[in-house]
């Protein structure tokens, strides 16, 4: 049954230029309905894969389709906080945690790429961190460059999303996590295009100085910027496996042992838990489901009518079957045939007394030897 | 609402079980009918009996079983093997059937079975009283001239020739093509020495049924006898 058929609560979470986002409660579970604006397109292959497969670290799409010419997705509600809300100037994410989050994202993207799916719009709003500190990717498959501040140069040039374009965006997300702000701040499309094309000349490490990050960690992070923030895709890490290796090295250096890591991680998850649900948009304003999505709920009478209709249809099919199926002759027809043959048999044999023979004997082919009561008796 | 659905569910379950049970019996009847049509009478008896074990008042199964015994008896008639027992079974099934089917659709076959039983009984015991069987046969099917014919023969042999003559005359009046009745009626006259009446009847029968060799033969014999009597001056 469609999620939409059982909706008993709907709240508008977000109303933006790209999409209307609703929180739905259906069958005791929570979902998100994302109804994209006119003109926004989602790659149908991506939707197909997301509907079919369950990939750890990637949102679970339940339904997809079009209403009033606009695409929509319904996916399971993820109780978490976006990196956009989590990593701010006042609340930077510790480097080991940031690296760990990016490693998790790499694993999710690696699984997606095996189904020939690339995210295409990796940005802080599309990564939700759950209470246990693990990230979940949402909003895969947008056709177009996506958020310009996180779009790879080739994406801004209109090329399709690839593993390497996602890798570039990951570098910028890592920066946002540790710096608490976007690396690129521009006013228009052309400026973003120019800034992305000149990313190689940006000294990321220098930009991070003065943000309270340990110098050793800055040097640990340096190889990651080189592996991701490169204008030319071929200059980036060869693939996600290579990037993961670099992230692992960086993590080992930055985490400074398991005790320090666990302490840092616990503090981070506490911070996440505290932030989950505090954003007013998480609960949203109660509203009705858009009329385009309204599914008429069967009432008691209607249920009976539907039940009767189905029963009637089955009966109709049965009648049709019996009417059209080759009919076997009935037992009466068989009886008539047997009787008819029997009468014909009798007609060929006579029941006659033989005037030439013994008095009172019955002649005829079959009855020649048939004794009948003697005339004298 | 839930209770209403539960009740509907229970009703549907009962209906399904009943339909399943009926379908089982109907399957046996259908198999029996099929076997009957292709002449596999033993299998027909087996299937119809199975259906009757489950539903003794099933009209089609009972009729099928009666027809199966009827067919076996007729086959045995052809093979010249004893048939009395089979005709008794046949008539017995028709007797039970007549209690569950009063529509009259089976009267013809029941009547014929009684005729055959009467004939088989006579074959087994020449002194048996088969008149009640034949009367019942005639009561079931007033157009069963075979039963009339046999009854008249039996009456004739019992010396009740006037009654026999009336029946034979009734037969040829109702069914002028029934050659046996002409032969038998002529025979009675012949036995009584009334050769002229015998010739009348046989020649009438020969005219009505020219292809009957018996009538042709006896018409000639009677003609010859009448000529001989005329020549002898006895006519």
Coordinates of C-alpha atoms in Angstrom, one line a residue:
Chain A
X1 CA 0.0 0.0 0.0
X2 CA 1.2 3.5 -0.8
X3 CA 2.6 5.6 2.0
X4 CA 0.3 8.3 0.8
X5 CA -2.8 6.2 1.4
X6 CA -2.1 6.0 5.2
X7 CA -1.0 9.6 5.9
X8 CA -2.5 10.8 9.2
X9 CA -0.2 13.7 9.8
X10 CA 1.5 16.1 7.4
X11 CA 3.8 19.0 8.2
X12 CA 5.6 21.4 6.0
X13 CA 9.3 21.2 6.8
X14 CA 10.8 23.5 4.2
X15 CA 9.6 25.6 1.4
X16 CA 12.4 26.6 -0.9
X17 CA 13.0 27.3 -4.6
X18 CA 14.1 23.8 -5.2
X19 CA 11.4 21.9 -3.5
X20 CA 8.6 21.7 -0.9
X21 CA 9.5 19.3 1.9
X22 CA 6.8 17.7 4.0
X23 CA 7.1 15.4 7.0
X24 CA 4.5 12.6 6.8
X25 CA 3.3 10.2 9.4
X26 CA 1.8 7.0 7.8
X27 CA 1.2 3.6 9.4
X28 CA 3.0 4.7 12.6
X29 CA 6.2 5.6 10.7
X30 CA 7.7 8.9 9.6
X31 CA 8.5 9.8 6.0
X32 CA 9.6 12.8 4.0
X33 CA 7.8 13.9 0.9
X34 CA 10.0 16.0 -1.3
X35 CA 8.1 17.7 -4.1
X36 CA 10.5 19.3 -6.4
X37 CA 9.9 22.6 -8.2
X38 CA 9.0 22.8 -11.8
X39 CA 12.1 22.3 -13.9
X40 CA 14.0 20.4 -11.3
X41 CA 14.9 17.0 -12.6
X42 CA 16.0 13.8 -10.9
X43 CA 17.9 11.2 -12.9
X44 CA 15.5 8.4 -13.4
X45 CA 18.3 5.8 -13.2
X46 CA 19.2 7.1 -9.8
X47 CA 15.6 6.9 -8.6
X48 CA 15.3 3.4 -10.0
X49 CA 18.4 2.3 -8.1
X50 CA 17.4 4.0 -4.9
X51 CA 13.9 2.4 -5.0
X52 CA 15.4 -1.0 -5.6
X53 CA 18.5 -1.1 -3.4
X54 CA 19.2 -0.4 0.3
X55 CA 22.6 1.2 0.6
X56 CA 24.0 1.9 4.1
X57 CA 24.6 5.6 4.5
X58 CA 22.1 6.5 1.8
X59 CA 18.5 7.5 2.3
X60 CA 15.8 4.9 1.7
X61 CA 13.4 6.0 -1.1
X62 CA 10.0 4.4 -0.8
X63 CA 8.1 5.9 -3.6
X64 CA 8.7 8.2 -6.5
X65 CA 6.7 9.8 -9.3
X66 CA 5.3 13.0 -10.7
X67 CA 2.4 15.2 -9.6
X68 CA 1.3 18.1 -11.7
X69 CA 4.4 17.7 -13.9
X70 CA 6.7 17.9 -10.9
X71 CA 8.8 15.1 -9.6
X72 CA 8.5 13.9 -6.0
X73 CA 10.2 11.4 -3.8
X74 CA 9.0 9.8 -0.6
X75 CA 11.8 8.6 1.7
X76 CA 12.1 7.5 5.2
X77 CA 12.5 10.3 7.7
X78 CA 16.0 10.5 9.0
X79 CA 16.3 11.8 12.5
X80 CA 19.5 13.8 12.3
X81 CA 21.0 17.2 11.8
X82 CA 22.5 18.5 8.6
X83 CA 26.1 19.4 8.3
X84 CA 24.9 22.9 7.4
X85 CA 23.4 23.1 10.9
X86 CA 26.1 21.2 12.6
X87 CA 29.3 22.8 11.3
X88 CA 29.1 26.5 11.8
X89 CA 31.6 29.2 12.8
X90 CA 30.7 28.8 16.4
X91 CA 30.6 25.0 16.3
X92 CA 33.3 23.4 14.2
X93 CA 33.6 19.7 14.0
X94 CA 36.8 18.2 15.4
X95 CA 39.1 17.1 12.6
X96 CA 39.1 13.3 13.5
X97 CA 35.3 13.3 13.5
X98 CA 35.1 15.3 10.3
X99 CA 37.5 12.8 8.7
X100 CA 35.4 9.9 10.0
X101 CA 32.2 11.4 8.6
X102 CA 33.9 11.9 5.2
X103 CA 35.2 8.3 5.3
X104 CA 31.6 7.1 5.9
X105 CA 30.4 9.2 3.0
X106 CA 33.1 7.7 0.8
X107 CA 31.9 4.2 1.6
X108 CA 28.3 5.2 0.8
X109 CA 29.4 6.9 -2.5
X110 CA 31.5 3.8 -3.3
X111 CA 28.5 1.6 -3.0
X112 CA 26.4 3.9 -5.1
X113 CA 29.0 4.1 -7.8
X114 CA 28.9 0.3 -8.1
X115 CA 25.3 0.8 -9.4
X116 CA 26.6 3.6 -11.7
X117 CA 25.0 6.2 -9.5
X118 CA 26.8 9.4 -8.5
X119 CA 25.3 11.9 -6.1
X120 CA 25.8 15.1 -8.1
X121 CA 24.8 17.5 -5.4
X122 CA 27.0 16.8 -2.3
X123 CA 26.7 19.8 0.0
X124 CA 26.2 20.3 3.8
X125 CA 22.4 20.4 3.5
X126 CA 22.4 16.9 1.8
X127 CA 24.3 15.2 4.6
X128 CA 22.4 14.4 7.8
X129 CA 24.3 13.2 10.8
X130 CA 22.4 10.9 13.0
X131 CA 22.5 10.6 16.8
X132 CA 25.3 8.0 16.6
X133 CA 27.5 10.3 14.6
X134 CA 27.1 8.5 11.3
X135 CA 26.2 10.5 8.2
X136 CA 23.3 9.7 5.7
X137 CA 23.3 11.0 2.2
X138 CA 20.0 12.5 0.9
X139 CA 18.9 14.1 -2.4
X140 CA 20.9 12.0 -4.9
X141 CA 20.5 12.3 -8.6
X142 CA 19.7 16.0 -9.2
X143 CA 20.3 16.9 -12.8
X144 CA 22.4 20.1 -13.0
X145 CA 25.4 21.4 -11.0
X146 CA 23.6 21.4 -7.6
X147 CA 24.8 23.8 -4.9
X148 CA 27.4 26.0 -6.7
X149 CA 29.6 26.4 -3.6
X150 CA 30.2 22.7 -3.7
X151 CA 30.0 21.9 -7.4
X152 CA 33.1 20.7 -9.1
X153 CA 34.3 22.9 -12.0
X154 CA 33.2 20.3 -14.6
X155 CA 29.7 20.2 -13.1
X156 CA 29.5 24.0 -13.4
X157 CA 30.5 23.5 -17.0
X158 CA 27.4 21.3 -17.4
X159 CA 29.0 17.9 -17.4
X160 CA 27.3 14.9 -15.7
X161 CA 28.1 13.9 -12.1
X162 CA 31.0 11.5 -11.8
X163 CA 32.9 9.8 -9.0
X164 CA 35.5 12.5 -9.3
X165 CA 33.0 15.4 -9.2
X166 CA 31.6 13.9 -6.0
X167 CA 35.2 13.6 -4.7
X168 CA 35.7 17.3 -5.2
X169 CA 32.5 18.1 -3.3
X170 CA 33.7 15.8 -0.5
X171 CA 36.8 17.9 -0.1
X172 CA 34.7 21.0 0.3
X173 CA 32.4 19.3 2.8
X174 CA 35.5 18.3 4.8
X175 CA 36.6 21.9 4.8
X176 CA 33.1 23.0 6.0
X177 CA 33.2 20.5 8.8
X178 CA 36.6 21.6 10.1
X179 CA 36.3 25.3 9.3
X180 CA 32.6 25.8 10.1
X181 CA 32.2 27.8 6.9
X182 CA 32.2 27.3 3.1
X183 CA 35.5 27.5 1.3
X184 CA 34.1 29.4 -1.6
X185 CA 31.9 32.5 -1.1
X186 CA 30.7 34.1 -4.3
X187 CA 27.8 36.2 -5.4
X188 CA 27.0 34.8 -8.8
X189 CA 27.4 31.8 -11.1
X190 CA 30.3 33.2 -13.0
X191 CA 32.2 34.0 -9.8
X192 CA 31.7 30.4 -8.6
X193 CA 32.8 29.1 -12.0
X194 CA 35.9 31.2 -11.8
X195 CA 36.6 30.3 -8.1
X196 CA 36.2 26.6 -8.8
X197 CA 38.4 26.7 -11.9
X198 CA 41.1 28.4 -9.8
X199 CA 40.8 26.1 -6.8
X200 CA 44.3 24.8 -7.3
X201 CA 45.8 28.1 -6.3
X202 CA 43.8 28.2 -3.1
X203 CA 46.0 27.5 -0.1
X204 CA 43.5 25.7 2.0
X205 CA 45.8 25.1 4.9
X206 CA 46.6 28.8 5.1
X207 CA 42.9 29.5 5.3
X208 CA 42.5 27.2 8.2
X209 CA 45.2 28.9 10.3
X210 CA 43.7 30.9 13.1
X211 CA 40.6 28.7 13.3
X212 CA 41.8 26.9 16.4
X213 CA 43.0 23.9 14.6
X214 CA 46.2 22.2 15.7
X215 CA 49.1 22.8 13.2
X216 CA 49.9 19.0 13.2
X217 CA 46.3 18.3 12.1
X218 CA 46.5 21.0 9.4
X219 CA 49.5 19.2 8.0
X220 CA 47.6 15.9 8.3
X221 CA 44.8 17.3 6.3
X222 CA 46.9 18.8 3.6
X223 CA 47.1 15.6 1.4
X224 CA 43.3 15.4 1.5
X225 CA 43.0 18.9 -0.1
X226 CA 45.4 17.9 -2.8
X227 CA 43.5 14.7 -3.4
X228 CA 40.1 16.4 -3.7
X229 CA 40.2 20.2 -4.4
X230 CA 41.7 20.1 -7.8
X231 CA 40.1 21.8 -10.9
X232 CA 41.3 19.1 -13.2
X233 CA 39.5 15.8 -12.3
X234 CA 42.6 13.7 -13.3
X235 CA 44.6 15.6 -10.7
X236 CA 42.4 14.3 -7.9
X237 CA 42.7 10.9 -6.2
X238 CA 42.3 8.1 -8.7
X239 CA 39.2 6.6 -7.0
X240 CA 37.3 6.4 -3.7
X241 CA 39.6 3.5 -2.5
X242 CA 42.6 5.8 -2.8
X243 CA 40.9 8.6 -1.1
X244 CA 39.8 6.3 1.7
X245 CA 43.4 5.3 2.2
X246 CA 44.4 8.9 2.5
X247 CA 41.5 9.5 4.9
X248 CA 42.6 6.5 7.0
X249 CA 46.1 7.8 7.3
X250 CA 44.8 11.3 8.2
X251 CA 42.4 9.8 10.7
X252 CA 45.1 7.8 12.4
X253 CA 47.3 10.9 12.7
X254 CA 44.5 13.2 13.8
X255 CA 42.7 10.9 16.3
X256 CA 45.7 10.5 18.5
X257 CA 44.8 7.1 19.9
X258 CA 41.6 5.3 20.7
X259 CA 41.0 7.0 24.1
X260 CA 41.3 10.5 22.7
X261 CA 39.2 9.5 19.7
X262 CA 36.4 8.0 21.9
X263 CA 36.4 11.1 24.0
X264 CA 36.1 13.4 21.0
X265 CA 33.5 11.2 19.4
X266 CA 31.4 11.1 22.5
X267 CA 31.5 14.9 22.9
X268 CA 30.5 15.2 19.2
X269 CA 27.5 12.8 19.4
X270 CA 26.3 14.6 22.5
X271 CA 26.4 17.8 20.5
X272 CA 24.5 16.1 17.7
X273 CA 21.8 14.7 20.0
X274 CA 21.4 18.1 21.5
X275 CA 20.9 19.7 18.1
X276 CA 18.5 17.1 16.7
X277 CA 15.0 18.5 16.8
X278 CA 16.0 21.9 17.9
X279 CA 15.7 23.3 14.4
X280 CA 12.2 24.4 14.1
X281 CA 12.1 23.1 10.5
X282 CA 12.5 19.5 11.9
X283 CA 8.9 19.5 13.1
X284 CA 7.4 21.9 10.7
X285 CA 4.0 23.5 10.7
X286 CA 1.0 21.1 10.6
X287 CA -0.6 21.3 7.2
X288 CA -2.8 19.2 4.9
X289 CA -1.3 16.9 2.4
X290 CA -1.2 18.8 -1.0
X291 CA -4.4 17.9 -2.8
X292 CA -2.4 16.4 -5.7
X293 CA -1.2 13.7 -3.2
X294 CA -4.5 13.1 -1.5
X295 CA -5.6 9.5 -1.6
X296 CA -9.3 8.9 -0.9
X297 CA -9.4 6.8 2.2
X298 CA -12.0 4.0 2.0
X299 CA -14.7 4.5 4.6
X300 CA -16.7 1.6 6.1
X301 CA -19.4 1.8 3.4
X302 CA -16.9 2.4 0.8
X303 CA -14.8 -0.6 2.0
X304 CA -17.9 -2.8 1.8
X305 CA -18.6 -1.4 -1.7
X306 CA -15.0 -2.1 -2.8
X307 CA -15.3 -5.6 -1.2
X308 CA -18.6 -6.2 -3.0
X309 CA -17.2 -4.9 -6.2
X310 CA -14.3 -7.3 -6.1
X311 CA -16.5 -10.2 -5.2
X312 CA -18.9 -9.2 -8.0
X313 CA -16.0 -9.0 -10.4
X314 CA -14.8 -12.5 -9.4
X315 CA -18.3 -13.9 -9.8
X316 CA -18.5 -12.2 -13.2
X317 CA -15.3 -13.9 -14.2
X318 CA -16.6 -17.2 -13.0
X319 CA -19.8 -16.8 -15.0
X320 CA -17.8 -15.8 -18.0
X321 CA -15.6 -18.8 -17.6
X322 CA -18.5 -21.2 -17.3
X323 CA -20.3 -19.6 -20.2
X324 CA -17.3 -19.7 -22.5
X325 CA -15.7 -22.9 -21.3
X326 CA -16.4 -25.9 -23.6
X327 CA -19.4 -27.6 -22.0
X328 CA -19.5 -31.3 -21.3
X329 CA -22.8 -33.0 -22.2
X330 CA -25.0 -33.3 -19.2
X331 CA -26.1 -36.7 -17.8
X332 CA -29.5 -36.1 -19.3
X333 CA -28.0 -35.8 -22.7
X334 CA -26.0 -38.9 -22.2
X335 CA -29.2 -40.7 -21.0
X336 CA -31.2 -39.5 -24.1
X337 CA -28.4 -40.8 -26.4
X338 CA -28.3 -44.2 -24.6
X339 CA -32.1 -44.4 -24.8
X340 CA -32.1 -43.5 -28.4
X341 CA -29.6 -46.2 -29.3
X342 CA -31.5 -48.6 -27.1
X343 CA -34.8 -48.0 -29.0
X344 CA -32.9 -48.5 -32.3
X345 CA -31.6 -51.8 -31.0
X346 CA -35.1 -52.9 -30.1
X347 CA -36.4 -51.9 -33.5
X348 CA -34.0 -54.4 -35.2
X349 CA -35.3 -57.3 -33.1
X350 CA -38.9 -58.4 -33.2
X351 CA -41.2 -59.7 -30.6
X352 CA -43.3 -62.0 -32.5
X353 CA -45.0 -65.3 -32.1
X354 CA -44.0 -67.8 -34.7
X355 CA -47.1 -69.1 -36.5
X356 CA -45.1 -71.9 -38.2
X357 CA -43.5 -73.3 -35.1
X358 CA -44.7 -74.5 -31.8
X359 CA -47.8 -72.8 -30.7
X360 CA -47.1 -69.9 -28.4
X361 CA -43.4 -69.6 -29.0
X362 CA -42.0 -66.1 -29.6
X363 CA -39.9 -65.8 -32.7
X364 CA -37.4 -63.1 -33.7
X365 CA -33.7 -63.0 -33.9
X366 CA -33.0 -62.4 -30.3
X367 CA -36.1 -64.0 -28.8
X368 CA -36.0 -67.3 -30.7
X369 CA -35.1 -69.3 -27.7
X370 CA -37.1 -67.2 -25.3
X371 CA -39.6 -69.3 -23.5
X372 CA -42.9 -67.6 -22.8
X373 CA -45.8 -69.0 -20.8
X374 CA -47.3 -72.0 -22.5
X375 CA -50.7 -71.4 -24.0
X376 CA -52.1 -74.4 -22.3
X377 CA -50.9 -73.4 -18.9
Chain B
X1 CA -16.8 -3.0 11.4
X2 CA -14.1 -5.6 12.3
X3 CA -16.9 -7.9 13.6
X4 CA -18.9 -7.5 10.4
X5 CA -15.8 -8.4 8.3
X6 CA -15.2 -11.4 10.6
X7 CA -18.8 -12.6 10.0
X8 CA -18.5 -12.1 6.2
X9 CA -15.2 -14.0 6.4
X10 CA -16.8 -16.9 8.2
X11 CA -19.7 -16.9 5.7
X12 CA -17.2 -16.9 2.8
X13 CA -15.2 -19.8 4.5
X14 CA -18.4 -21.9 4.9
X15 CA -19.4 -21.2 1.3
X16 CA -16.0 -22.1 0.1
X17 CA -16.0 -25.4 2.0
X18 CA -19.5 -26.2 0.7
X19 CA -18.5 -25.3 -2.8
X20 CA -15.4 -27.5 -2.4
X21 CA -17.5 -30.4 -1.2
X22 CA -20.0 -30.0 -4.1
X23 CA -17.2 -29.6 -6.6
X24 CA -15.8 -32.9 -5.4
X25 CA -19.1 -34.7 -6.0
X26 CA -19.6 -32.9 -9.3
X27 CA -16.1 -34.0 -10.4
X28 CA -17.1 -37.7 -9.7
X29 CA -20.3 -37.2 -11.6
X30 CA -18.5 -35.6 -14.5
X31 CA -15.9 -38.4 -14.6
X32 CA -18.7 -41.0 -14.5
X33 CA -20.6 -39.2 -17.4
X34 CA -17.4 -39.1 -19.4
X35 CA -16.8 -42.8 -18.8
X36 CA -20.4 -43.6 -19.7
X37 CA -20.2 -41.8 -23.0
X38 CA -17.1 -43.7 -24.1
X39 CA -18.5 -47.0 -23.0
X40 CA -16.3 -47.5 -19.9
X41 CA -19.2 -48.7 -17.9
X42 CA -17.4 -50.2 -14.9
X43 CA -15.5 -47.0 -14.3
X44 CA -18.8 -45.1 -14.7
X45 CA -20.4 -47.3 -12.0
X46 CA -17.4 -46.7 -9.8
X47 CA -17.5 -42.9 -10.1
X48 CA -21.2 -42.6 -9.8
X49 CA -21.1 -44.9 -6.7
X50 CA -18.4 -42.7 -5.2
X51 CA -20.5 -39.6 -5.7
X52 CA -23.5 -41.3 -4.2
X53 CA -21.5 -42.4 -1.1
X54 CA -21.1 -38.7 -0.4
X55 CA -24.5 -37.5 -1.6
X56 CA -27.0 -40.4 -1.8
X57 CA -29.8 -38.1 -3.1
X58 CA -27.6 -36.7 -5.9
X59 CA -30.0 -37.0 -8.9
X60 CA -27.3 -36.9 -11.6
X61 CA -25.1 -39.5 -9.9
X62 CA -28.1 -41.8 -9.4
X63 CA -29.3 -41.4 -13.0
X64 CA -25.7 -42.0 -14.2
X65 CA -25.5 -45.2 -12.1
X66 CA -28.8 -46.4 -13.5
X67 CA -27.7 -45.6 -17.0
X68 CA -24.4 -47.4 -16.5
X69 CA -26.2 -50.6 -15.3
X70 CA -28.7 -50.2 -18.2
X71 CA -25.8 -50.0 -20.7
X72 CA -24.0 -53.1 -19.1
X73 CA -27.3 -55.0 -19.3
X74 CA -27.8 -54.1 -23.0
X75 CA -24.2 -55.1 -23.7
X76 CA -24.9 -58.4 -22.1
X77 CA -28.0 -58.8 -24.2
X78 CA -25.8 -58.6 -27.2
X79 CA -23.3 -61.0 -25.8
X80 CA -26.1 -63.4 -24.9
X81 CA -25.0 -63.7 -21.3
X82 CA -27.4 -63.8 -18.3
X83 CA -28.9 -60.3 -17.9
X84 CA -31.5 -60.7 -15.2
X85 CA -29.3 -59.6 -12.3
X86 CA -28.1 -56.5 -14.2
X87 CA -31.7 -55.5 -15.2
X88 CA -32.8 -55.9 -11.6
X89 CA -30.0 -53.5 -10.5
X90 CA -30.9 -51.1 -13.3
X91 CA -34.6 -51.1 -12.3
X92 CA -33.7 -50.8 -8.7
X93 CA -31.6 -47.6 -9.4
X94 CA -34.4 -46.2 -11.5
X95 CA -36.9 -47.0 -8.6
X96 CA -34.7 -45.0 -6.2
X97 CA -34.2 -42.3 -8.8
X98 CA -37.9 -41.8 -9.2
X99 CA -38.0 -40.7 -5.6
X100 CA -35.5 -37.9 -6.1
X101 CA -36.6 -36.9 -9.6
X102 CA -40.3 -36.6 -10.2
X103 CA -39.8 -34.5 -13.3
X104 CA -40.7 -37.4 -15.6
X105 CA -37.5 -36.9 -17.6
X106 CA -36.4 -40.4 -16.7
X107 CA -39.7 -42.2 -17.3
X108 CA -38.7 -43.3 -20.8
X109 CA -35.6 -45.1 -19.7
X110 CA -37.2 -46.5 -16.6
X111 CA -40.1 -47.9 -18.7
X112 CA -37.7 -49.5 -21.1
X113 CA -35.7 -51.0 -18.2
X114 CA -38.9 -52.5 -16.9
X115 CA -39.6 -54.0 -20.3
X116 CA -36.2 -55.5 -20.5
X117 CA -36.5 -56.8 -16.9
X118 CA -39.8 -58.5 -17.8
X119 CA -38.2 -60.1 -20.9
X120 CA -35.2 -61.3 -18.9
X121 CA -37.4 -62.6 -16.2
X122 CA -39.4 -64.6 -18.7
X123 CA -36.1 -65.9 -20.2
X124 CA -35.2 -67.1 -16.8
X125 CA -38.6 -68.5 -15.7
X126 CA -41.2 -68.9 -18.4
X127 CA -43.9 -69.0 -15.7
X128 CA -43.0 -65.8 -14.0
X129 CA -45.7 -63.2 -13.6
X130 CA -44.3 -60.2 -15.4
X131 CA -47.6 -58.4 -16.1
X132 CA -47.1 -56.0 -13.1
X133 CA -43.7 -55.0 -14.5
X134 CA -45.2 -54.4 -17.9
X135 CA -48.1 -52.5 -16.6
X136 CA -45.8 -50.3 -14.7
X137 CA -43.6 -49.8 -17.8
X138 CA -46.7 -48.8 -19.8
X139 CA -47.8 -46.5 -17.0
X140 CA -44.4 -44.7 -17.1
X141 CA -44.4 -44.5 -20.9
X142 CA -47.7 -44.9 -22.7
X143 CA -45.8 -44.9 -26.0
X144 CA -43.7 -48.0 -25.1
X145 CA -45.3 -50.4 -27.6
X146 CA -42.6 -53.0 -26.9
X147 CA -44.2 -53.4 -23.4
X148 CA -47.7 -53.4 -24.9
X149 CA -46.5 -56.1 -27.4
X150 CA -44.9 -58.3 -24.7
X151 CA -47.9 -57.9 -22.5
X152 CA -50.2 -59.0 -25.3
X153 CA -48.0 -61.9 -26.1
X154 CA -48.0 -63.0 -22.4
X155 CA -51.8 -62.6 -22.3
X156 CA -52.1 -64.6 -25.5
X157 CA -50.0 -67.4 -24.1
X158 CA -52.1 -67.3 -21.0
X159 CA -55.2 -67.9 -23.2
X160 CA -56.5 -64.4 -22.8
X161 CA -56.5 -64.0 -26.5
X162 CA -59.3 -61.4 -26.8
X163 CA -57.4 -59.1 -24.5
X164 CA -54.2 -59.8 -26.4
X165 CA -56.0 -59.0 -29.7
X166 CA -57.3 -55.7 -28.4
X167 CA -53.7 -54.7 -27.4
X168 CA -52.2 -55.7 -30.7
X169 CA -55.0 -53.7 -32.5
X170 CA -54.2 -50.8 -30.3
X171 CA -50.6 -51.0 -31.2
X172 CA -51.0 -51.1 -34.9
X173 CA -53.6 -48.3 -34.7
X174 CA -51.2 -46.0 -32.8
X175 CA -48.0 -47.2 -34.6
X176 CA -48.8 -48.7 -38.0
X177 CA -45.1 -49.4 -38.6
X178 CA -44.9 -51.8 -35.6
X179 CA -44.4 -55.0 -37.6
X180 CA -44.3 -57.4 -34.6
X181 CA -47.9 -56.5 -33.6
X182 CA -49.2 -57.4 -37.1
X183 CA -47.3 -60.7 -37.0
X184 CA -48.5 -61.6 -33.5
X185 CA -52.1 -60.6 -34.1
X186 CA -52.2 -62.6 -37.3
X187 CA -50.6 -65.5 -35.4
X188 CA -53.5 -65.5 -32.9
X189 CA -56.0 -65.7 -35.8
X190 CA -53.9 -68.4 -37.5
X191 CA -53.8 -70.4 -34.2
X192 CA -57.6 -70.1 -34.0
X193 CA -57.9 -71.4 -37.6
X194 CA -59.2 -68.0 -38.9
X195 CA -56.8 -68.0 -41.8
X196 CA -58.8 -65.2 -43.6
X197 CA -58.4 -62.8 -40.7
X198 CA -54.8 -63.8 -40.3
X199 CA -54.2 -63.0 -44.0
X200 CA -56.0 -59.7 -43.6
X201 CA -53.7 -58.6 -40.8
X202 CA -50.5 -59.9 -42.3
X203 CA -51.2 -58.4 -45.7
X204 CA -52.2 -55.1 -44.0
X205 CA -48.8 -55.2 -42.1
X206 CA -47.0 -56.1 -45.3
X207 CA -48.5 -53.1 -47.0
X208 CA -47.5 -50.9 -44.0
X209 CA -44.0 -52.4 -43.6
X210 CA -43.0 -53.9 -47.0
X211 CA -39.4 -54.3 -45.9
X212 CA -40.4 -56.8 -43.2
X213 CA -39.6 -60.3 -44.5
X214 CA -41.7 -62.1 -41.9
X215 CA -44.8 -60.3 -42.9
X216 CA -44.1 -60.9 -46.6
X217 CA -43.6 -64.6 -45.9
X218 CA -46.7 -65.1 -43.8
X219 CA -48.9 -63.1 -46.1
X220 CA -47.8 -65.5 -48.9
X221 CA -48.3 -68.5 -46.7
X222 CA -51.8 -67.3 -45.8
X223 CA -52.6 -66.5 -49.4
X224 CA -51.5 -70.0 -50.5
X225 CA -53.6 -71.6 -47.7
X226 CA -56.7 -69.5 -48.7
X227 CA -56.2 -70.6 -52.4
X228 CA -55.8 -74.2 -51.3
X229 CA -59.0 -74.0 -49.2
X230 CA -60.8 -72.3 -52.1
X231 CA -59.7 -75.1 -54.5
X232 CA -60.8 -77.7 -51.9
X233 CA -64.1 -75.9 -51.7
X234 CA -63.7 -75.4 -47.9
X235 CA -63.8 -71.6 -48.1

